[in-house]
Coordinates of C-alpha atoms and ligand atoms in Angstrom, one line a residue:
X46 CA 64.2 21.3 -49.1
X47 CA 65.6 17.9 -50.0
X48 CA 62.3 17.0 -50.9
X49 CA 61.5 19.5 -53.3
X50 CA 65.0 18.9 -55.6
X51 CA 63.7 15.5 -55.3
X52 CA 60.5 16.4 -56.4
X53 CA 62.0 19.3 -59.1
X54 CA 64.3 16.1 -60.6
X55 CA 61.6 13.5 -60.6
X56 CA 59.6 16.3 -62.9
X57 CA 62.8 17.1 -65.5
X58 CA 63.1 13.5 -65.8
X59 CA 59.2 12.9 -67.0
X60 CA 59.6 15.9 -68.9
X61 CA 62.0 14.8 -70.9
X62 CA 60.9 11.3 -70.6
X63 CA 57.4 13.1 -72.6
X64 CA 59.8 15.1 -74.9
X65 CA 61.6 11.7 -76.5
X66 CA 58.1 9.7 -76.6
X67 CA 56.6 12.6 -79.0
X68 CA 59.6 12.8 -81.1
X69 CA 59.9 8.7 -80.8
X70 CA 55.8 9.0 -82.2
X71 CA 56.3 11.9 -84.7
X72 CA 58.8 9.6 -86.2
X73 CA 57.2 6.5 -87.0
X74 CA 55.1 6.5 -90.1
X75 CA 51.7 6.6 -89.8
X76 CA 49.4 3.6 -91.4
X77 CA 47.2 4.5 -93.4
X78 CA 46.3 4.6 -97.1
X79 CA 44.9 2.0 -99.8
X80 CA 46.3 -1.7 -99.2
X81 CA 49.9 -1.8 -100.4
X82 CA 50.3 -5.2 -99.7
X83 CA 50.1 -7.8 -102.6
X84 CA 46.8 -10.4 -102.4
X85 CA 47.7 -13.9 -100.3
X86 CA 48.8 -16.6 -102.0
X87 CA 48.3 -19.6 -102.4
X88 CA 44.6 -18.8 -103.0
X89 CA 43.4 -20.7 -99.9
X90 CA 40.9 -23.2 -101.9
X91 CA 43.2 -23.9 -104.5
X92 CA 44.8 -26.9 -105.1
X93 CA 47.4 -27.4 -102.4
X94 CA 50.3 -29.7 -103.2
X95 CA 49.1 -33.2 -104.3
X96 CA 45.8 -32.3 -102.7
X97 CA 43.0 -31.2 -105.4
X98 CA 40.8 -27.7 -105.4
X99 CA 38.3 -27.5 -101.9
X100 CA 34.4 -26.8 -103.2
X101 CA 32.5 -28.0 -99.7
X102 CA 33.0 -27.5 -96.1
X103 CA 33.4 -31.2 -95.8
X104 CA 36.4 -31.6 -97.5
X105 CA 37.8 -28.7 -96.4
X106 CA 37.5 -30.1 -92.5
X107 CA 38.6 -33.6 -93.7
X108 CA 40.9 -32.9 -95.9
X109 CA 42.7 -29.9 -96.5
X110 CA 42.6 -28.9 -92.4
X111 CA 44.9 -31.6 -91.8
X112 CA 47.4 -31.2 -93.9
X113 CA 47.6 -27.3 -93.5
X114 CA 47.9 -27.7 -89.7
X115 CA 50.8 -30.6 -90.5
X116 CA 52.1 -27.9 -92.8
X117 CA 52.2 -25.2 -90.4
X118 CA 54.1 -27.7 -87.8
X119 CA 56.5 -28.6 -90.1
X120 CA 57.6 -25.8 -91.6
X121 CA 56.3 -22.5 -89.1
X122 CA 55.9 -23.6 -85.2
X123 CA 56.9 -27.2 -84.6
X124 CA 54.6 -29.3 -83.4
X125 CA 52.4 -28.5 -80.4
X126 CA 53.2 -31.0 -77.5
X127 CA 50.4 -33.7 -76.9
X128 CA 47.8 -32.7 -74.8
X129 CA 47.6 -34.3 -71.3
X130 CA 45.3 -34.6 -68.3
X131 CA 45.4 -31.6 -66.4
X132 CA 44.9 -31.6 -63.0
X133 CA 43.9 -29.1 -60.4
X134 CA 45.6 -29.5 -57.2
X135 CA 44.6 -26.2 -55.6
X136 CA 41.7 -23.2 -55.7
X137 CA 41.4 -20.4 -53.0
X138 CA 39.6 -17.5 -53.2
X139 CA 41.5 -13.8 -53.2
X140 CA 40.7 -10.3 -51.7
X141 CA 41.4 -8.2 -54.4
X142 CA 39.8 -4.6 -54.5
X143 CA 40.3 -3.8 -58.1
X144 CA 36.6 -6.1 -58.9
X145 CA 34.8 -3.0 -57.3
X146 CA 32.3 -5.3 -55.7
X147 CA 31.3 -6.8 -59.3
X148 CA 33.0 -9.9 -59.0
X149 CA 35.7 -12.7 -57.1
X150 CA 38.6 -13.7 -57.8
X151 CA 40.4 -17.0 -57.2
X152 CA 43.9 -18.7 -58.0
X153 CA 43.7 -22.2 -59.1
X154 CA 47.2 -24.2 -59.9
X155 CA 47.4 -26.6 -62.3
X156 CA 49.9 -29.3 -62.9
X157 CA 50.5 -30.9 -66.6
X158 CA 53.3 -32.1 -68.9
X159 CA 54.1 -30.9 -71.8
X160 CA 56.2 -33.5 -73.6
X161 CA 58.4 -34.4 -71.0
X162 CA 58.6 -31.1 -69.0
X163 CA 56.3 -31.1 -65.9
X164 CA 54.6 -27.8 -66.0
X165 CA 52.8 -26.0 -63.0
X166 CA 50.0 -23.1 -63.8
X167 CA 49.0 -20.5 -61.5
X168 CA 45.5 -19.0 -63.2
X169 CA 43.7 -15.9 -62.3
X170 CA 39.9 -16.6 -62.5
X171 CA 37.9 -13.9 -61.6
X172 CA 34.2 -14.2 -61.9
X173 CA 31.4 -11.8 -62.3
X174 CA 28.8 -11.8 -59.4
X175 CA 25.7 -14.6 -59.9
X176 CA 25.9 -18.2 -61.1
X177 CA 26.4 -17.7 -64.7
X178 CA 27.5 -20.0 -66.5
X179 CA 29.8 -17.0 -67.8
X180 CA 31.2 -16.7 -71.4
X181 CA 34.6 -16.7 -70.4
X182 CA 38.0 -14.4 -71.8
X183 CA 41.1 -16.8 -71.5
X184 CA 44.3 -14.8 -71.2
X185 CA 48.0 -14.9 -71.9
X186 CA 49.6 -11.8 -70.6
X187 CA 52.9 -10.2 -70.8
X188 CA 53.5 -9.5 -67.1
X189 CA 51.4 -12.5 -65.4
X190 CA 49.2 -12.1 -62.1
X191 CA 51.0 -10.7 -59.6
X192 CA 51.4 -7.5 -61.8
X193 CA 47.4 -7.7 -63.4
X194 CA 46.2 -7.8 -59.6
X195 CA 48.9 -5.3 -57.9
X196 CA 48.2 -5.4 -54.3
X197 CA 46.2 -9.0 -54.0
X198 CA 47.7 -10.2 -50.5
X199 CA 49.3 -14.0 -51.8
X200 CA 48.7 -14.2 -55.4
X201 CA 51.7 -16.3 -57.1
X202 CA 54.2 -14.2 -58.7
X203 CA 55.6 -15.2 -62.1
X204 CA 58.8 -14.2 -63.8
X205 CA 58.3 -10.9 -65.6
X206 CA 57.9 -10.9 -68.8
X207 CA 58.8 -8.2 -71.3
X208 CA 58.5 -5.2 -70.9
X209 CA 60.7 -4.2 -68.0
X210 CA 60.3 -4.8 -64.5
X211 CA 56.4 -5.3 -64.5
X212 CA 56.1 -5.7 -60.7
X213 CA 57.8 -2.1 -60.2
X214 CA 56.4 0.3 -58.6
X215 CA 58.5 3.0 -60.4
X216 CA 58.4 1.4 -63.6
X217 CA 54.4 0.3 -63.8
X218 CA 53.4 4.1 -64.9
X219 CA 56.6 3.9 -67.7
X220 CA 55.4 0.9 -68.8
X221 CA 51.8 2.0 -69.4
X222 CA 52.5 5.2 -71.1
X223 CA 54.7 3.0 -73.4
X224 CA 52.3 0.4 -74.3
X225 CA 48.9 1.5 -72.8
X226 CA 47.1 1.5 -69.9
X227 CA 45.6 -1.9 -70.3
X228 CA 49.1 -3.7 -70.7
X229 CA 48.7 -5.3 -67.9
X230 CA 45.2 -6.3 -67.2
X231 CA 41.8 -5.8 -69.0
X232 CA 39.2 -3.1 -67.2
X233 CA 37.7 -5.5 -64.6
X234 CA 35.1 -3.4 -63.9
X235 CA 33.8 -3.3 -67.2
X236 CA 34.5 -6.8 -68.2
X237 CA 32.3 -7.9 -65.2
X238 CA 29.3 -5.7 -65.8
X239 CA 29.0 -7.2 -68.9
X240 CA 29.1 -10.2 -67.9
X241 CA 31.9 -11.8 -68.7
X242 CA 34.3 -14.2 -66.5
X243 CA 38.6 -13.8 -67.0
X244 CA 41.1 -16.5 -66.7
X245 CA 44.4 -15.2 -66.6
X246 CA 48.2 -16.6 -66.8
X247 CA 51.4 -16.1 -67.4
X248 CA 52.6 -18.0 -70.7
X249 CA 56.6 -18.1 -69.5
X250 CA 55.3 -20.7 -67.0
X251 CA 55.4 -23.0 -69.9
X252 CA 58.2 -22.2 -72.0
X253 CA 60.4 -18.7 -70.6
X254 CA 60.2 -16.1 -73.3
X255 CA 64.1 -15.6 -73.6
X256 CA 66.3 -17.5 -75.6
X257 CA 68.8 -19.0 -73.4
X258 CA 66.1 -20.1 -70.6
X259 CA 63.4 -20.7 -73.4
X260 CA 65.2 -22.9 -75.6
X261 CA 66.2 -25.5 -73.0
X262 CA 62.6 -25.7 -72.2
X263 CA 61.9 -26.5 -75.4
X264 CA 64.5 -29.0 -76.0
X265 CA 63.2 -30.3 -72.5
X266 CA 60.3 -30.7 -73.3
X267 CA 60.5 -31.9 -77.3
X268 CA 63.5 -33.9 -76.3
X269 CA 65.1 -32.6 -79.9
X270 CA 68.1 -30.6 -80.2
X271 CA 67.4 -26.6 -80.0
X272 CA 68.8 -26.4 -83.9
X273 CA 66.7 -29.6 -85.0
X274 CA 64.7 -28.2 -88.2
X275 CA 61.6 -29.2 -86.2
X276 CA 62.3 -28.1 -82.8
X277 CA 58.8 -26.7 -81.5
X278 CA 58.7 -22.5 -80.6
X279 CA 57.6 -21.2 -77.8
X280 CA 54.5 -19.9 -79.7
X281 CA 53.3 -24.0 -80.2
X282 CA 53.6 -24.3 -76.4
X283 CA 51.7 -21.4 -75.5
X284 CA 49.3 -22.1 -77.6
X285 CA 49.2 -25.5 -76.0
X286 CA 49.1 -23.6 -72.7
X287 CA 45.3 -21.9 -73.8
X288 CA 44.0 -25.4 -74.8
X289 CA 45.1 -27.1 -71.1
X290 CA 43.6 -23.8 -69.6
X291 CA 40.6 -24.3 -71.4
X292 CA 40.6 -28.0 -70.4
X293 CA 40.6 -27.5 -66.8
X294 CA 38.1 -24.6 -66.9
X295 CA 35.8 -26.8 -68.7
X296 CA 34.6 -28.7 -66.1
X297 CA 33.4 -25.6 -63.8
X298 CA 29.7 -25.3 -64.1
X299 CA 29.9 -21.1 -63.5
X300 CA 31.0 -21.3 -67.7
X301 CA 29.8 -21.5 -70.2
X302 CA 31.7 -24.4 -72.3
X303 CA 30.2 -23.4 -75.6
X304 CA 31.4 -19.4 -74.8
X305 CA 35.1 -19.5 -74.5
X306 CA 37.6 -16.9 -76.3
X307 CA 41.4 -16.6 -76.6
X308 CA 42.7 -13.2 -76.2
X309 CA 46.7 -12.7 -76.9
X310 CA 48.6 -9.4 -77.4
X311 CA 51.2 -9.5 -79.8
X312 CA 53.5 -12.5 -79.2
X313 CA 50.7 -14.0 -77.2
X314 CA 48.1 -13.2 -80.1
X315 CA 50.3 -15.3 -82.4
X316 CA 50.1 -17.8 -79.8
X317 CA 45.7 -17.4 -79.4
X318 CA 45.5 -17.6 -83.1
X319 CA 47.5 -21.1 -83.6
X320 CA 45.7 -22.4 -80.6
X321 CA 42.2 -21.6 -82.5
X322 CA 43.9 -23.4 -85.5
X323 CA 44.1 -26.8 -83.8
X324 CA 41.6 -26.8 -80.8
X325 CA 37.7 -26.5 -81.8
X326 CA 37.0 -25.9 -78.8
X327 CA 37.8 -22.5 -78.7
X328 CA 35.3 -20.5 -80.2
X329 CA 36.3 -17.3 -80.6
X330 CA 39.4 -15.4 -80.7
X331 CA 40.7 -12.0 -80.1
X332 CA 44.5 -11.4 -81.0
X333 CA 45.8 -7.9 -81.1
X334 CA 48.2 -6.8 -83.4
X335 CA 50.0 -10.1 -83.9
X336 CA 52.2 -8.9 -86.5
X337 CA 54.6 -11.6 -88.4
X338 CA 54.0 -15.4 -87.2
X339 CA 50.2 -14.0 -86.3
X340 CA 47.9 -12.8 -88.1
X341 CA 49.9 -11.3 -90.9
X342 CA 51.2 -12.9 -94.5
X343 CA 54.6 -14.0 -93.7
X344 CA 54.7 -13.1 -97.6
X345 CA 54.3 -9.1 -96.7
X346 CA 56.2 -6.4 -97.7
X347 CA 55.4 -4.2 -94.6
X348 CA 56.5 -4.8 -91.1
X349 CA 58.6 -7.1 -89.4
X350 CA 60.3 -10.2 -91.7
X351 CA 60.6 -13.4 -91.0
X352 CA 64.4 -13.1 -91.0
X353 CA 64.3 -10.3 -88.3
X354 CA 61.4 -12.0 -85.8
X355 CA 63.4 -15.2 -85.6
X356 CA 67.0 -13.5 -85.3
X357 CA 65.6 -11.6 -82.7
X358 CA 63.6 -14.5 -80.7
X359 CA 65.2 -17.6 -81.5
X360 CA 62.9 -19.4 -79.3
X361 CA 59.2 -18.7 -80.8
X362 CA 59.6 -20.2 -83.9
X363 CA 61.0 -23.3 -85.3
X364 CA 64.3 -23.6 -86.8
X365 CA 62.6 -24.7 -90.3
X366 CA 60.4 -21.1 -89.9
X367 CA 64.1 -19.7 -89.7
X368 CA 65.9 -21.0 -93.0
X369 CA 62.9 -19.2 -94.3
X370 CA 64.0 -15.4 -93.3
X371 CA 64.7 -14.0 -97.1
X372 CA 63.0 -16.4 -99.3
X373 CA 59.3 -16.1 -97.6
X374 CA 58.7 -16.6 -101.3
X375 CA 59.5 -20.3 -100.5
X376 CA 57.1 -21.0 -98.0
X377 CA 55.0 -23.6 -98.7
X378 CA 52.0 -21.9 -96.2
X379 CA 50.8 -18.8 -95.4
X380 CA 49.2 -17.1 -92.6
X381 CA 45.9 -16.3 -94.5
X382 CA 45.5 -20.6 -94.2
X383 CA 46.1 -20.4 -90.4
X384 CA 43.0 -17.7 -90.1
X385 CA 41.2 -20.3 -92.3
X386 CA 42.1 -22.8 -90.0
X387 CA 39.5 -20.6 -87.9
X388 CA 36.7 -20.8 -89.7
X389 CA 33.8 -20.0 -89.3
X390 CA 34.3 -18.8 -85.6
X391 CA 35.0 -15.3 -84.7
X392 CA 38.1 -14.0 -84.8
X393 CA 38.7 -9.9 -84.0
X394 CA 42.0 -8.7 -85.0
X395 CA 43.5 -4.9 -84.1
X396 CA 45.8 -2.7 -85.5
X397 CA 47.3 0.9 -84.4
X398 CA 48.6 3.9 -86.7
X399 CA 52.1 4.2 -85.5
X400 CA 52.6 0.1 -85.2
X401 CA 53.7 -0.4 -89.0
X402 CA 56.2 -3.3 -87.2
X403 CA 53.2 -5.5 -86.7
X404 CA 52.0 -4.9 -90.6
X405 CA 48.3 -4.4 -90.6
X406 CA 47.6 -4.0 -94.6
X407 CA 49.7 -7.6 -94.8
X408 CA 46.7 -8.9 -91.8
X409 CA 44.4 -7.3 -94.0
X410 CA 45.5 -9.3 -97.2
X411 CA 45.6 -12.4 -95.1
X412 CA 42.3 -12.0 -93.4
X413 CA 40.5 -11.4 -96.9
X414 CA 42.8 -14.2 -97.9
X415 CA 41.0 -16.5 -95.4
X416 CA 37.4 -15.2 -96.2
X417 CA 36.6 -17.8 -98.7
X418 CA 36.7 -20.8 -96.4
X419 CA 34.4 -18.8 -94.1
X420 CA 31.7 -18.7 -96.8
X421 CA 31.8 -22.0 -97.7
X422 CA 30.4 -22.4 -94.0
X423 CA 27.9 -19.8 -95.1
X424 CA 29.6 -18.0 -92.3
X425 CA 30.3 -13.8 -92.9
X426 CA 33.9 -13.6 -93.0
X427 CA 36.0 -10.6 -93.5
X428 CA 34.0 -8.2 -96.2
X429 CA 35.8 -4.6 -95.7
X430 CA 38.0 -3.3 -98.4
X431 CA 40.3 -1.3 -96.1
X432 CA 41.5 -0.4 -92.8
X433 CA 39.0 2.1 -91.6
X434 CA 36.0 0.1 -92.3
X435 CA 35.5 -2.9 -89.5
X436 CA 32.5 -4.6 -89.5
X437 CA 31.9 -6.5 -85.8
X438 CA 29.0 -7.9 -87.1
X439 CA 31.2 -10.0 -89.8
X440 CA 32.8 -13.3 -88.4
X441 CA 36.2 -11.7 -89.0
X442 CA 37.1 -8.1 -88.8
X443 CA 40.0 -6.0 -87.8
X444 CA 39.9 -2.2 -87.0
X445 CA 42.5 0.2 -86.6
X446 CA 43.1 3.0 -83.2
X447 CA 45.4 6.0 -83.3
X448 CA 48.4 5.0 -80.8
X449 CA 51.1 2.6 -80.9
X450 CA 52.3 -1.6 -80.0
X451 CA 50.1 -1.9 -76.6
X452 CA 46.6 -2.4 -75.1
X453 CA 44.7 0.6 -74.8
X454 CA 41.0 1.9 -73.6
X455 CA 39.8 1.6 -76.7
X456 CA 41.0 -2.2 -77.6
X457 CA 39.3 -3.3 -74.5
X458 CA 36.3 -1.5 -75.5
X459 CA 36.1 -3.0 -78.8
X460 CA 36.8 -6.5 -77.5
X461 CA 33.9 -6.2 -75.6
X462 CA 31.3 -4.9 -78.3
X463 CA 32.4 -7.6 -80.7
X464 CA 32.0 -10.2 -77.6
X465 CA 28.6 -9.1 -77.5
X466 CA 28.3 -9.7 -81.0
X467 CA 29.1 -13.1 -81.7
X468 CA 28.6 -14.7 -77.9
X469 CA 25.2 -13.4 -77.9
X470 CA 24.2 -14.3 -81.4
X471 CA 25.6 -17.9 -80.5
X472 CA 23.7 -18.1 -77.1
X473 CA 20.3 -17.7 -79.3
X474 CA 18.7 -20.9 -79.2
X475 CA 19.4 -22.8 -81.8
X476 CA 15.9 -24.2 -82.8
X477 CA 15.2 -20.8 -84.6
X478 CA 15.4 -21.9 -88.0
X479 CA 16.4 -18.5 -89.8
X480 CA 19.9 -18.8 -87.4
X481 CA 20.5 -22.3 -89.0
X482 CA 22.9 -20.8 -92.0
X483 CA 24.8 -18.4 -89.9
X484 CA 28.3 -18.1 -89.0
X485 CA 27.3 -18.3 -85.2
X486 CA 25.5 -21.6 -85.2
X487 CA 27.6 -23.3 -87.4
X488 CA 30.4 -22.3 -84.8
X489 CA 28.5 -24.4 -82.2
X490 CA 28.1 -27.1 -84.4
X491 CA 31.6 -27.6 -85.3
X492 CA 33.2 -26.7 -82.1
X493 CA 31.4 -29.4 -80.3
Ligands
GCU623 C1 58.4 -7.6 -80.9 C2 58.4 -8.6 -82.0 C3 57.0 -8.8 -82.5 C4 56.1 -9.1 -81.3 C5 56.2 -8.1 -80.3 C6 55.4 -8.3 -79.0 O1 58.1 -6.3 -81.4 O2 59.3 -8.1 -83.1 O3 57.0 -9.9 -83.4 O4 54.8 -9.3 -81.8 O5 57.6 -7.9 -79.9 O6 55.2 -9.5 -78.6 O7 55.2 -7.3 -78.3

């Protein structure tokens, strides 16, 4: 009897848990429509400061590159902290049952420092079955490894992250309703019959994503005060975070060093697109609806500001990104320059009707606004007019899903086809002459 009021309550409760979701969805706008937003400025070849007009893809490596990526430091993330040696002082292998027999998985720590903060990694790897090498998916994730691998006997628990309580029971199906089923973990089946190898972490091993905790890492490890103009974000140490990943991975000979993507959700997509900015030796990213600080004009009308992002996380950005909340107009950059930064590698970028917060007509508008550097490396950058035309065959694309701020089937499923795209494209040997002018090739060639 007690069981079935249980049972009776526990069904109210998701019933009107369903009822305030659909009104929560029926209420936000959806996206859609001609692009509202105005064109990026400034034009991203354009004369920029004392620096004249770009015309080759020489200068715009030697000279404009480094004084957008000093502009972006100064005046959007801080600096990144210095890379260092990374070493690995531990690897075991892992029984985990969610590879369906496809592939292995195994924990590796790591142990850096970032400025003067020593920081200790635990990273997921979880290879497909065979030698390879493997093209391989590095991951930030919002609720780390113990919650990506539920039920893996000793895998290192992190911190949560946000949202909620990812390592509880009760809470896991809430949380995936909310922000899709893929939230916390890609679809390791899939990912492994195609192929493709996963290196997982937890990005609040660096710096913690919440302001108190956060910001004394950051002072920590920038040794400036938390309200110094250039105090780094957390978004310049996670960044950093993909590159030391990267670093240690690169000396495994199951991957393949010249196949290695970013992937980052939201705050961690900000994070995979600033790391493509300054480390060639990623060469391809995938950042999911990134919003404001990612992949969309700081400039925008639509969406988050820059005024509400850095009231709400103190800790992401720097306190020079901050004084710029209400007079974007100032800014000397742009985030159109940080997806040129980028060029001519392959970056995928996602939207979702009801997520107008992460403004995907303003990362339209910045991703057209970064197409011209991309064809001076007679590389295809973005080409489509509007939302609902993606091209995955272009070095740059984003598409749009119905659905709201999370990861979903249907993101993994498109990360995966545009993988295919560009990874395969760049494993054709490069001795075919007609692949000399593409995007793909020329990828390799800077990258290396
Ligand atoms: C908030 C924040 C966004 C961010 C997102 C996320 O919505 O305002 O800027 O992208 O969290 O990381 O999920």
């Amino acid at each position: 009897m007690m069981m079935r009021v249980v049972w009776v309550l526990l069904a109210l409760i998701g019933l009107l848990f369903g009822a305030i979701l659909v009104a929560f969805l029926i209420k936000l706008p959806r996206v859609e429509g001609p692009l509202t937003q105005a064109q990026a400025t400034p034009a991203v070849l354009a004369a920029f400061g004392d620096d004249r007009a770009i015309t080759s893809a020489a200068d715009w490596s030697a000279r404009r590159a480094p004084l957008l990526r000093a502009a972006f430091a100064a005046n959007v993330y801080g600096a990144l902290p210095v890379p260092a040696p990374v070493v690995i002082t531990d690897k075991h292998d892992i029984d985990f049952a969610g590879l369906a027999g496809l592939g292995r998985l195994e924990e590796w720590t790591l142990e850096t420092q970032a400025g003067d903060k020593p920081v200790r990694l635990h990273l997921a790897l979880v290879l497909p079955n065979g030698k390879g090498p493997f093209p391989v998916i590095v991951m930030e994730t919002f609720c780390g490894n113990s919650a990506a691998f539920k039920g893996a006997v000793g895998i290192a628990a992190t911190e949560a992250q946000t949202p909620g309580d990812c390592n509880n029971a009760r809470m896991r199906p809430v949380i995936q309703s909310i922000f899709g089923a893929h939230i916390f973990n890609p679809p390791f089946a899939e990912v492994l019959r195609r192929g493709y190898a996963v290196a997982m972490f937890h990005p609040g091993e660096v710096v913690a994503d919440a302001a108190g905790a956060g910001l004394a890492d950051l002072v920590e490890i920038s040794g400036l005060e938390r309200d110094a103009p250039t105090r780094p974000g957390a978004i310049a140490a996670w960044a950093w975070a993909y590159s030391r990943v990267i670093d240690a991975l690169s000396g495994d000979a199951r991957l393949d060093p010249a196949r290695q993507a970013v992937w980052g959700h939201s705050r961690n997509g900000k994070a995979a697109l600033l790391a493509a900015s300054v480390d060639p030796n990623i060469d391809l990213v995938l950042a999911l609806q990134s919003g404001t600080g990612g992949a969309t004009l700081s400039r925008s009308r639509g969406g988050e500001t820059v005024a509400q992002m850095t009231k709400a996380f103190p800790h992401w950005f720097s306190p020079a990104f901050a004084a710029y909340g209400e007079r974007e107009q100032d800014l000397p950059v742009d985030q159109h320059q940080l997806l040129a930064l980028i060029a001519p590698r392959p970056v995928l970028l996602s939207a979702a009707r009801r997520d107008g917060w992460s403004d995907p007509k303003g990362a339209l508008r910045a991703a057209q606004g970064a197409e011209p550097v991309y064809a001076l490396f007679g590389a295809r950058g973005l080409q489509q007019k509007s939302l609902e035309d993606p091209d995955f065959g272009a070095n740059m694309t984003l598409y749009i899903r119905p659905g709201l701020h999370g990861v979903t089937r249907e993101d993994w499923a498109n990360t995966l086809d545009f993988l295919d795209v560009h990874f395969a494209l760049e494993a054709q040997p490069a001795a075919q002459p007609d692949q000399q002018a593409t995007g793909a090739t020329l990828t390799q060639q800077i990258s290396r």
